[in-house]
Tab-separated table of C-alpha atoms in Angstrom:
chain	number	residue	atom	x	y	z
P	1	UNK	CA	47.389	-7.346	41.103
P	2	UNK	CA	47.886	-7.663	37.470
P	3	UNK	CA	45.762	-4.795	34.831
P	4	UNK	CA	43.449	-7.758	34.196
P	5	UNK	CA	42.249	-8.280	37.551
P	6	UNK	CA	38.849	-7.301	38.201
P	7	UNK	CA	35.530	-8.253	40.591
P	8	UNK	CA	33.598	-7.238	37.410
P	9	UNK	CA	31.001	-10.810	37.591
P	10	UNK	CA	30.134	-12.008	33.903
P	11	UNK	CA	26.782	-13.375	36.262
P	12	UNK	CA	25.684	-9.867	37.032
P	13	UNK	CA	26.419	-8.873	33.612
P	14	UNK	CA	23.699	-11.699	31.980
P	15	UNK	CA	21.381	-10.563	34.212
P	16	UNK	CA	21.518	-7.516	33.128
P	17	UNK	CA	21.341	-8.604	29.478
P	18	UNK	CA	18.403	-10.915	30.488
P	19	UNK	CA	16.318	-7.986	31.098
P	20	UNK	CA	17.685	-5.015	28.712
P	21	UNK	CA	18.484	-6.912	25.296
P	22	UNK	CA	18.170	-5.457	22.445
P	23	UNK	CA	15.689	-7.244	20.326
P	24	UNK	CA	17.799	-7.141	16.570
P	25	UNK	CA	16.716	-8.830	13.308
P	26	UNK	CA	19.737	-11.258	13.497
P	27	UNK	CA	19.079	-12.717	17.139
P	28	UNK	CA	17.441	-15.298	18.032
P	29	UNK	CA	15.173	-15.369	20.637
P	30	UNK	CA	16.145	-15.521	24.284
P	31	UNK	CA	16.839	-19.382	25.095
P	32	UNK	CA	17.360	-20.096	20.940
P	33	UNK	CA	20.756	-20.379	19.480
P	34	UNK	CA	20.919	-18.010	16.228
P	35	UNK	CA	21.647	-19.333	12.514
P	36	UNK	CA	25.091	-19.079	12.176
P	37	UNK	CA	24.280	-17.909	8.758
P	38	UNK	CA	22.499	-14.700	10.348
P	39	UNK	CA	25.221	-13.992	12.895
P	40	UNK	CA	27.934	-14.329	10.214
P	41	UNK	CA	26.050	-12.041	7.867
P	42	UNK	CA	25.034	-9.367	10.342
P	43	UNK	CA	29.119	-9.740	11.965
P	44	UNK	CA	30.109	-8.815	8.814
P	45	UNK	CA	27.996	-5.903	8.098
P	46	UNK	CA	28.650	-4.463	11.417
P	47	UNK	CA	32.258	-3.918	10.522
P	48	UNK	CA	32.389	0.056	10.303
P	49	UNK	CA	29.016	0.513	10.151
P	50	UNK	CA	26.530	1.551	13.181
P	51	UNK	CA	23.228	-1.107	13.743
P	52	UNK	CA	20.697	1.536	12.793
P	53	UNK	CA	22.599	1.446	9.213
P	54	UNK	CA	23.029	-2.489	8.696
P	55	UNK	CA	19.264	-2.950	9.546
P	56	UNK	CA	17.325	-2.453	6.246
P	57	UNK	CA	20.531	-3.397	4.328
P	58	UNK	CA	20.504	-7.125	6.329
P	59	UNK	CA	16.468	-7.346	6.178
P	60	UNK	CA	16.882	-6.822	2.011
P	61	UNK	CA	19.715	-9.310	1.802
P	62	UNK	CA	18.495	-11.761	3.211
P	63	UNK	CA	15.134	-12.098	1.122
P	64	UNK	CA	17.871	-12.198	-1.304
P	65	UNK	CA	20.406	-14.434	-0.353
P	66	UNK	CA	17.740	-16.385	2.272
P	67	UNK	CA	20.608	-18.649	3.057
P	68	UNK	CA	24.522	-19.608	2.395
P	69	UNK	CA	23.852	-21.930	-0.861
P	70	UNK	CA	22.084	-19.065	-2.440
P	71	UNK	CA	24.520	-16.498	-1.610
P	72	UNK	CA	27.262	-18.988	-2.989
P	73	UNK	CA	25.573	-19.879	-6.032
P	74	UNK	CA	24.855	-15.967	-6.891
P	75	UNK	CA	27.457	-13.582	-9.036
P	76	UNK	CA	29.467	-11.768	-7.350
P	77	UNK	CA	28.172	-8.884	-9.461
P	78	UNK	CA	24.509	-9.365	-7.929
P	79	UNK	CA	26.190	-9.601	-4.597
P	80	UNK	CA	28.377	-6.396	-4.858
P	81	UNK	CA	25.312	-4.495	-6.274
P	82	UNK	CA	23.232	-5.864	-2.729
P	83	UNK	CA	26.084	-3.970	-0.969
P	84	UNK	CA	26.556	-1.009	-2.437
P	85	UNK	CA	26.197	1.856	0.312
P	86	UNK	CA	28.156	-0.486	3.125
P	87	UNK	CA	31.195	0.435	2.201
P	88	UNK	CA	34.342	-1.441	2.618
P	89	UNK	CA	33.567	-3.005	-0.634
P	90	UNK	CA	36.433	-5.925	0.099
P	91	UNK	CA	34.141	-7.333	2.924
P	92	UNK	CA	31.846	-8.065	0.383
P	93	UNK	CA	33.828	-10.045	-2.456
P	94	UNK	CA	35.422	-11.978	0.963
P	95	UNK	CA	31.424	-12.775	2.230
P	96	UNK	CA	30.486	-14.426	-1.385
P	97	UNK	CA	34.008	-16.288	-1.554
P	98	UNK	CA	33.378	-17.438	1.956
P	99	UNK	CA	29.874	-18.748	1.308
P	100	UNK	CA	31.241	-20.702	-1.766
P	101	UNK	CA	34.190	-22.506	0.850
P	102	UNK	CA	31.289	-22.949	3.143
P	103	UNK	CA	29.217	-25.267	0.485
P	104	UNK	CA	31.886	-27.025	-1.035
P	105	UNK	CA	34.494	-27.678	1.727
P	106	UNK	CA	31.975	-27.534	4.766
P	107	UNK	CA	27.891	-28.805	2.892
P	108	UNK	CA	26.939	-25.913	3.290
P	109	UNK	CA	27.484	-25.462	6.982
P	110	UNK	CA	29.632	-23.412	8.986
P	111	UNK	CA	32.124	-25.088	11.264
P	112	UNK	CA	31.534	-24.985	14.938
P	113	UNK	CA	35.257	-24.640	15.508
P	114	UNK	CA	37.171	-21.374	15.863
P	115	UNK	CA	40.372	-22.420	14.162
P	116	UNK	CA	38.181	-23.580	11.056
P	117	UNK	CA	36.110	-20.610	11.320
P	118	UNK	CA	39.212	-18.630	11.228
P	119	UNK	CA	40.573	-20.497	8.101
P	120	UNK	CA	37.371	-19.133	6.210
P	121	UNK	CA	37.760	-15.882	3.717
P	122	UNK	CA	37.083	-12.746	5.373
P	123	UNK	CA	36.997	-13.918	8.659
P	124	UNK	CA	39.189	-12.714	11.389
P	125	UNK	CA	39.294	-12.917	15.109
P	126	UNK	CA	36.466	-11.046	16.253
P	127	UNK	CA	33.888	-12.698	13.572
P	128	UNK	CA	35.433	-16.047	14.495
P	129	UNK	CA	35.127	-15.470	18.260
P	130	UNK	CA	31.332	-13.755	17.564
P	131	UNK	CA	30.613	-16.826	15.056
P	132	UNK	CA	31.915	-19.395	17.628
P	133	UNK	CA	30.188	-17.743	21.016
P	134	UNK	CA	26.952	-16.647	19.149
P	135	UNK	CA	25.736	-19.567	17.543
P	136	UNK	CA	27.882	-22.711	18.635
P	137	UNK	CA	27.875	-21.390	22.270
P	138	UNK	CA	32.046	-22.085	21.941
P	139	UNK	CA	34.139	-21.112	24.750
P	140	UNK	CA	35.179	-17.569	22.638
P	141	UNK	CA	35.151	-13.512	23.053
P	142	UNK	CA	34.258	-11.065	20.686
P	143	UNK	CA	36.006	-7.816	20.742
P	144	UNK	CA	35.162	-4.732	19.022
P	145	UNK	CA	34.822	-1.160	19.460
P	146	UNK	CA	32.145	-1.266	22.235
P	147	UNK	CA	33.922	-3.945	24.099
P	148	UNK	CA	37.147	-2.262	23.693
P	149	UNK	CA	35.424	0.210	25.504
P	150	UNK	CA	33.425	-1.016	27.873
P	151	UNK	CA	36.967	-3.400	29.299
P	152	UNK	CA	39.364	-0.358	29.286
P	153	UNK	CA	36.882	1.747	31.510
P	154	UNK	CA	36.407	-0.990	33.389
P	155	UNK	CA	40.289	-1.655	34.659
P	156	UNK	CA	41.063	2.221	33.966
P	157	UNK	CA	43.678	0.867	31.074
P	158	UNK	CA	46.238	3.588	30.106
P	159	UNK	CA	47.386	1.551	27.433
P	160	UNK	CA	46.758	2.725	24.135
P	161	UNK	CA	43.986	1.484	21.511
P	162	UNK	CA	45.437	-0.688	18.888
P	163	UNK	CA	48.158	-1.530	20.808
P	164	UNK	CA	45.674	-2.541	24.221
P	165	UNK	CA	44.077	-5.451	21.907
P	166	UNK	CA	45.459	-8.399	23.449
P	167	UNK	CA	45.515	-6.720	27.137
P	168	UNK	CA	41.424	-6.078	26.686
P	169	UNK	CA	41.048	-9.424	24.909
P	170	UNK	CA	42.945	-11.083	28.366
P	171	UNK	CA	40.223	-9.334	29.992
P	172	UNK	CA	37.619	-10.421	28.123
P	173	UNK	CA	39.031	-14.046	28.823
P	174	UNK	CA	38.993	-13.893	32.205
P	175	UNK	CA	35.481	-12.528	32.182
P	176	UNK	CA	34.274	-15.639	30.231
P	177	UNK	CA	31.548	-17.599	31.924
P	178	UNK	CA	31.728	-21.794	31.598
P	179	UNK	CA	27.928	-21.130	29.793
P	180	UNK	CA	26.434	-18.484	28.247
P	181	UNK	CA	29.040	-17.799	25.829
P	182	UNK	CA	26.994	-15.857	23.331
P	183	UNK	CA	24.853	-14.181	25.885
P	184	UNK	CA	28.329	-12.553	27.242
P	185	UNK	CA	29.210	-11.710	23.863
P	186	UNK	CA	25.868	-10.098	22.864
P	187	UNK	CA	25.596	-8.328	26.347
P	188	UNK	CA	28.908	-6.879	26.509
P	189	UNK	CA	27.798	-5.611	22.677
P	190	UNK	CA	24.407	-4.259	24.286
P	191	UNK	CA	26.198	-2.606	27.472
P	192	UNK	CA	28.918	-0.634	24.944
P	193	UNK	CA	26.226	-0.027	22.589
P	194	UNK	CA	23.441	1.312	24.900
P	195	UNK	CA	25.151	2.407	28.434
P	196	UNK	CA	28.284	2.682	28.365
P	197	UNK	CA	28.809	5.072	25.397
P	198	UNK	CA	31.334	6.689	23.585
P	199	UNK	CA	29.833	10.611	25.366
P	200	UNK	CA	28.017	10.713	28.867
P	201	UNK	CA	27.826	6.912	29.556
P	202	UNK	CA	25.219	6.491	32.002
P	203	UNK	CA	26.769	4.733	34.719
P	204	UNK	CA	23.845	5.220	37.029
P	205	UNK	CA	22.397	2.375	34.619
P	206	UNK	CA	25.283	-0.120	34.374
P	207	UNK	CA	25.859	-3.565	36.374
P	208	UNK	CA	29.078	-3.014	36.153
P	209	UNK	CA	29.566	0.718	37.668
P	210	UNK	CA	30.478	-1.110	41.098
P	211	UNK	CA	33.686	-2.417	40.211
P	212	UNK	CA	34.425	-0.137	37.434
P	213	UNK	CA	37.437	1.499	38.410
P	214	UNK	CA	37.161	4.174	35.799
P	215	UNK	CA	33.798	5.301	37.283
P	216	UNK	CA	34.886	5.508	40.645
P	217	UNK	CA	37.867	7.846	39.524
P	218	UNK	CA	35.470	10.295	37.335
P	219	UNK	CA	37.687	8.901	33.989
P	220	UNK	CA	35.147	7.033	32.409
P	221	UNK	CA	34.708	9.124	29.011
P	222	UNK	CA	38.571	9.347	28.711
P	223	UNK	CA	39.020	5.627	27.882
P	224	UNK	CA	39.900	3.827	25.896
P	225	UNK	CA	43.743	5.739	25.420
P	226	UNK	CA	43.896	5.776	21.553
P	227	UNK	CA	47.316	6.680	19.565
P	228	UNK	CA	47.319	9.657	17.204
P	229	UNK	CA	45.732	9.279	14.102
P	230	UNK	CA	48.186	9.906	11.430
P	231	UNK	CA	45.691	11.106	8.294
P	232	UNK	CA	46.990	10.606	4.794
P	233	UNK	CA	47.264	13.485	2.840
P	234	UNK	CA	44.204	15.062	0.738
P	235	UNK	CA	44.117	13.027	-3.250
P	236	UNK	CA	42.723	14.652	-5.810
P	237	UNK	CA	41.289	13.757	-9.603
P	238	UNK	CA	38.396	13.824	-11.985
P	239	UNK	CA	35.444	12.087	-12.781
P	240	UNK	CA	33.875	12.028	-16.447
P	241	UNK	CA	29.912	11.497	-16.193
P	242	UNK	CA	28.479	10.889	-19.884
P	243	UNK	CA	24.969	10.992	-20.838
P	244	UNK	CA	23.853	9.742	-23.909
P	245	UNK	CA	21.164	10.597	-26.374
P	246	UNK	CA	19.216	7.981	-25.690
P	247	UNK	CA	18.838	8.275	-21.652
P	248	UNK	CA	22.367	6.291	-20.896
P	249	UNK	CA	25.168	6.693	-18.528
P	250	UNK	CA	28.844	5.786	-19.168
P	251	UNK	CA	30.206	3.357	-16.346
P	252	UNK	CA	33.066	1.446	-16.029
P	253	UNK	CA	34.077	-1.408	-13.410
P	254	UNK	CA	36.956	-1.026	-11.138
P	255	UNK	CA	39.841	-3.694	-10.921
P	256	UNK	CA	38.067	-6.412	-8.649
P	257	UNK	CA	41.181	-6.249	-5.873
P	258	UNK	CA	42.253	-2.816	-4.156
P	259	UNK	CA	40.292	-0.071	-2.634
P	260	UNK	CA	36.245	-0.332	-4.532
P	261	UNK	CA	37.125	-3.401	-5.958
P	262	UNK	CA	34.662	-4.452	-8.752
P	263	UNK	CA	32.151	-1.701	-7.795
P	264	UNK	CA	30.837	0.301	-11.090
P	265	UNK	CA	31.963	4.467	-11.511
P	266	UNK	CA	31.598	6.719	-14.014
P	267	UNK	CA	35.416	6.909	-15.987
P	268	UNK	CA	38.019	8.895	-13.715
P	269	UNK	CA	41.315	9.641	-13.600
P	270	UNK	CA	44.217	8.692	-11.157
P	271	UNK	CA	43.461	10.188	-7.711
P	272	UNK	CA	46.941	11.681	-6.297
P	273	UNK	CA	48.031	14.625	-4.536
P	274	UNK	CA	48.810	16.422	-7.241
P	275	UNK	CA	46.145	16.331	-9.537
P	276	UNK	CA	46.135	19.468	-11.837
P	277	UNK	CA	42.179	19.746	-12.651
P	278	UNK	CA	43.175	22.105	-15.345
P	279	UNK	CA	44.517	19.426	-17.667
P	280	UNK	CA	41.960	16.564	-16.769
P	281	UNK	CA	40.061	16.822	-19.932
P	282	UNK	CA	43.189	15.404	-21.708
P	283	UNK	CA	41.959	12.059	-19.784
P	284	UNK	CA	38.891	11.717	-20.694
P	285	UNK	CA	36.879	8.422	-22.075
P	286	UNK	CA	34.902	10.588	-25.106
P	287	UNK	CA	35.765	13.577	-27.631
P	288	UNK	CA	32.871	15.259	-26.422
P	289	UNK	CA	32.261	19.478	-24.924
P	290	UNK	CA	33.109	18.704	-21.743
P	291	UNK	CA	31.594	21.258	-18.918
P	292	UNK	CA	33.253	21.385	-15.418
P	293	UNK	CA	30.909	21.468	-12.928
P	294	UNK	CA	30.740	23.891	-9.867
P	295	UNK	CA	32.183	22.537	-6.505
P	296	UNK	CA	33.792	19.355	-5.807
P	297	UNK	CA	32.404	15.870	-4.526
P	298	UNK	CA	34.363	15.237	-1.373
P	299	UNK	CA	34.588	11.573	0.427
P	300	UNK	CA	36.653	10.482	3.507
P	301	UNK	CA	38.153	6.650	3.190
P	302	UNK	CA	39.602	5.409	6.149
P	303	UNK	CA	43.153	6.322	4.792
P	304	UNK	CA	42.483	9.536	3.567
P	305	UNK	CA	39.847	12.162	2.188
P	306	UNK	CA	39.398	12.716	-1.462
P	307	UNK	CA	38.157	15.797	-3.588
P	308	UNK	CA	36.558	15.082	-7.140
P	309	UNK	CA	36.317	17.312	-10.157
P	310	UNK	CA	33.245	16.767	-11.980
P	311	UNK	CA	33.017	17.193	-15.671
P	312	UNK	CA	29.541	16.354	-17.890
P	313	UNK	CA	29.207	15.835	-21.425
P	314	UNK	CA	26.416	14.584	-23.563
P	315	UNK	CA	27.036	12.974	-26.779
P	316	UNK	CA	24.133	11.431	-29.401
P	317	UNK	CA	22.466	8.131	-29.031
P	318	UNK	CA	24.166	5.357	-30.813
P	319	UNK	CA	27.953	6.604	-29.704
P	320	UNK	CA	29.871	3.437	-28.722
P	321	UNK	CA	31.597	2.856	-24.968
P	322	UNK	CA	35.043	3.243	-25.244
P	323	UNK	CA	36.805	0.059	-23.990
P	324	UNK	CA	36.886	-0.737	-21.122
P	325	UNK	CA	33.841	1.062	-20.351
P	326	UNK	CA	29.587	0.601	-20.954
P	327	UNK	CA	26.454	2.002	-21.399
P	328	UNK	CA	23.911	1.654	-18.667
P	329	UNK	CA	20.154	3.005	-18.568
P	330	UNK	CA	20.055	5.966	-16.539
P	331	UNK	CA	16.602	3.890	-15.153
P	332	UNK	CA	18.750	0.980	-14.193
P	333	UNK	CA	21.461	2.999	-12.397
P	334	UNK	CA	19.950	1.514	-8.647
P	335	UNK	CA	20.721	-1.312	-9.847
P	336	UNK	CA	24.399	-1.161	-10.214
P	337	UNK	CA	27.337	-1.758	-7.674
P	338	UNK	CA	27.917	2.355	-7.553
P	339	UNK	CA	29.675	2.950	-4.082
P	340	UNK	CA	28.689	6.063	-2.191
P	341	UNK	CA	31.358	8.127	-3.554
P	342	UNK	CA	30.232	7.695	-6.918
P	343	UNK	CA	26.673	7.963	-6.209
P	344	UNK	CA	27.789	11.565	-4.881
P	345	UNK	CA	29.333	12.442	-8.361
P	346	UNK	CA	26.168	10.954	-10.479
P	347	UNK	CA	23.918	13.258	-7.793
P	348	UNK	CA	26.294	16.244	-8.686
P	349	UNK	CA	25.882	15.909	-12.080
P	350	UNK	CA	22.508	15.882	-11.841
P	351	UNK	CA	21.646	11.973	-13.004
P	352	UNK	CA	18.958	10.752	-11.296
P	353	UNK	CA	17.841	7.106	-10.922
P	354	UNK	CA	20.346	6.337	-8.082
């Protein structure tokens, strides 16, 4: 017998599903294939980011961008600024280059194939395999965190998380059922989401907790095995926040590729290790009487966590932007791509308007 062996039934699974799924603003109803536009969308803003979050933020872009041509024919400014607070600002530059392959290579329609899927910007395996399953009904598997789950308690799976990917995707292969390819998908979502959780999964409730070996052997909220996180080390820098005389802010825009690519800040320097907040000033985008602030800002990227220096200034109306840099109306500051790091350093410096 082979790690991938189970009696686990994909049958008993749907029937489950039939009766306990979630009803989510990007599903269609029960018996109705979803717009592959929706699933797409809401695959892509589930990436590192919980369902309660995505919600609102997929409700509001999609009155928006109500479908791919408008989301293609849109600048990737407006598109950046409807994602600001998602994080993982890359996901969105790859979702408005994708929609723009999508109308000119594909009429505006996404290809029910998971090799062309796959060929698409920003699109992986998972998002293919949810794509394909979810709204083409294709013969895929879509495997993320909760499935990840959900497989290694099932078979008990001592290998490690990321190297157990392709033994839990095997699994999830095997599991397939000849129809019902998106209801598998979306139920194995709804049984890691819902039942069998990350703390006291409630295996009392679960149509799998027969044949789940990890249940039977009291193990269940030790899977998955994950390697040691290896945490970069702590960065450090400064952020400049300028308000004019006449109700401004000083922002800049970020180089559009790397880590908040494109998004809007307030001038900065470098962020490194050793950062010396003593001597920031000597970077900064305005001869002005600069005050440093009390406290830091402090953010965690997935890499590593990051401590901020916050100095204010205010300098009269009329004062040019340094280049490189602009003025925005403190009013119109929602409306701007600021990611949530920065909105934490406009908040700290007391700007409002965010």
């Amino acid at each position: 017998m082979t790690v991938t062996d189970t009696t686990a039934s994909a049958d008993t699974l749907l029937e489950w599903y039939d009766r306990h799924r979630r009803s989510l603003p990007w599903r269609a109803p029960p018996g109705k294939r979803t717009d592959p536009y929706r699933v797409w969308l809401s695959e892509i803003m589930l990436q590192q980011t919980t369902v309660q979050a995505v919600k609102g933020y997929f409700e509001r872009f999609l009155l928006r961008f109500p479908d791919v041509e408008t989301l293609a024919a849109a600048p990737v400014e407006a598109v950046m600024q409807a994602w600001a607070g998602l994080g993982y600002y890359s996901r969105a530059r790859n979702l408005h280059a994708c929609a723009q392959v999508v109308t000119s290579q594909h009429g505006g329609h996404f290809p029910a194939d998971e090799t062309a899927l796959l060929a698409l910007p920003g699109i992986g395996a998972y998002t293919a395999g949810a794509v394909g399953a979810i709204a083409f009904d294709l013969p895929a598997v879509a495997v993320d965190g909760n499935v990840e789950r959900v497989l290694s308690r099932l078979v008990a799976l001592e290998e490690p998380l990321p190297r157990a990917k392709s033994t839990i995707r095997k699994i999830a292969l095997s599991l397939l059922p000849p129809k019902r390819s998106g209801d598998f998908a979306q139920a194995l979502m709804d049984l890691g989401a819902t039942i069998c959780t990350p703390r006291k999964p409630a295996c009392a409730l679960c149509p799998w907790s027969p044949p789940c070996r990890s249940r039977r052997e009291g193990t269940a909220e030790t899977f998955p095995r994950k390697e040691a996180k290896k945490q970069g080390a702590l960065r450090r820098g400064a952020a400049f926040v300028v308000l004019r005389g006449d109700d401004h802010v000083l922002l800049r825009d970020r180089p559009p590729r790397g880590l908040l690519g494109g998004m809007a800040e307030p001038p900065g320097t470098e962020w490194s290790a050793g950062f010396d907040p003593d001597a920031a000033t000597a970077a900064a985008p305005l001869d002005a009487s600069w005050r440093r602030l009390g406290g830091n800002v402090r953010h965690v990227f997935t890499h590593f966590p990051l401590e901020l220096t916050v100095y204010r200034a205010e300098v009269p109306a009329g004062t040019p932007a340094p280049a490189g840099s602009r003025w925005q109306a403190r009013a119109l500051l929602g409306q701007e791509a600021l990611p949530t790091v920065m909105r934490k350093v406009l908040a700290h410096a007391d700007i409002e308007g965010i």
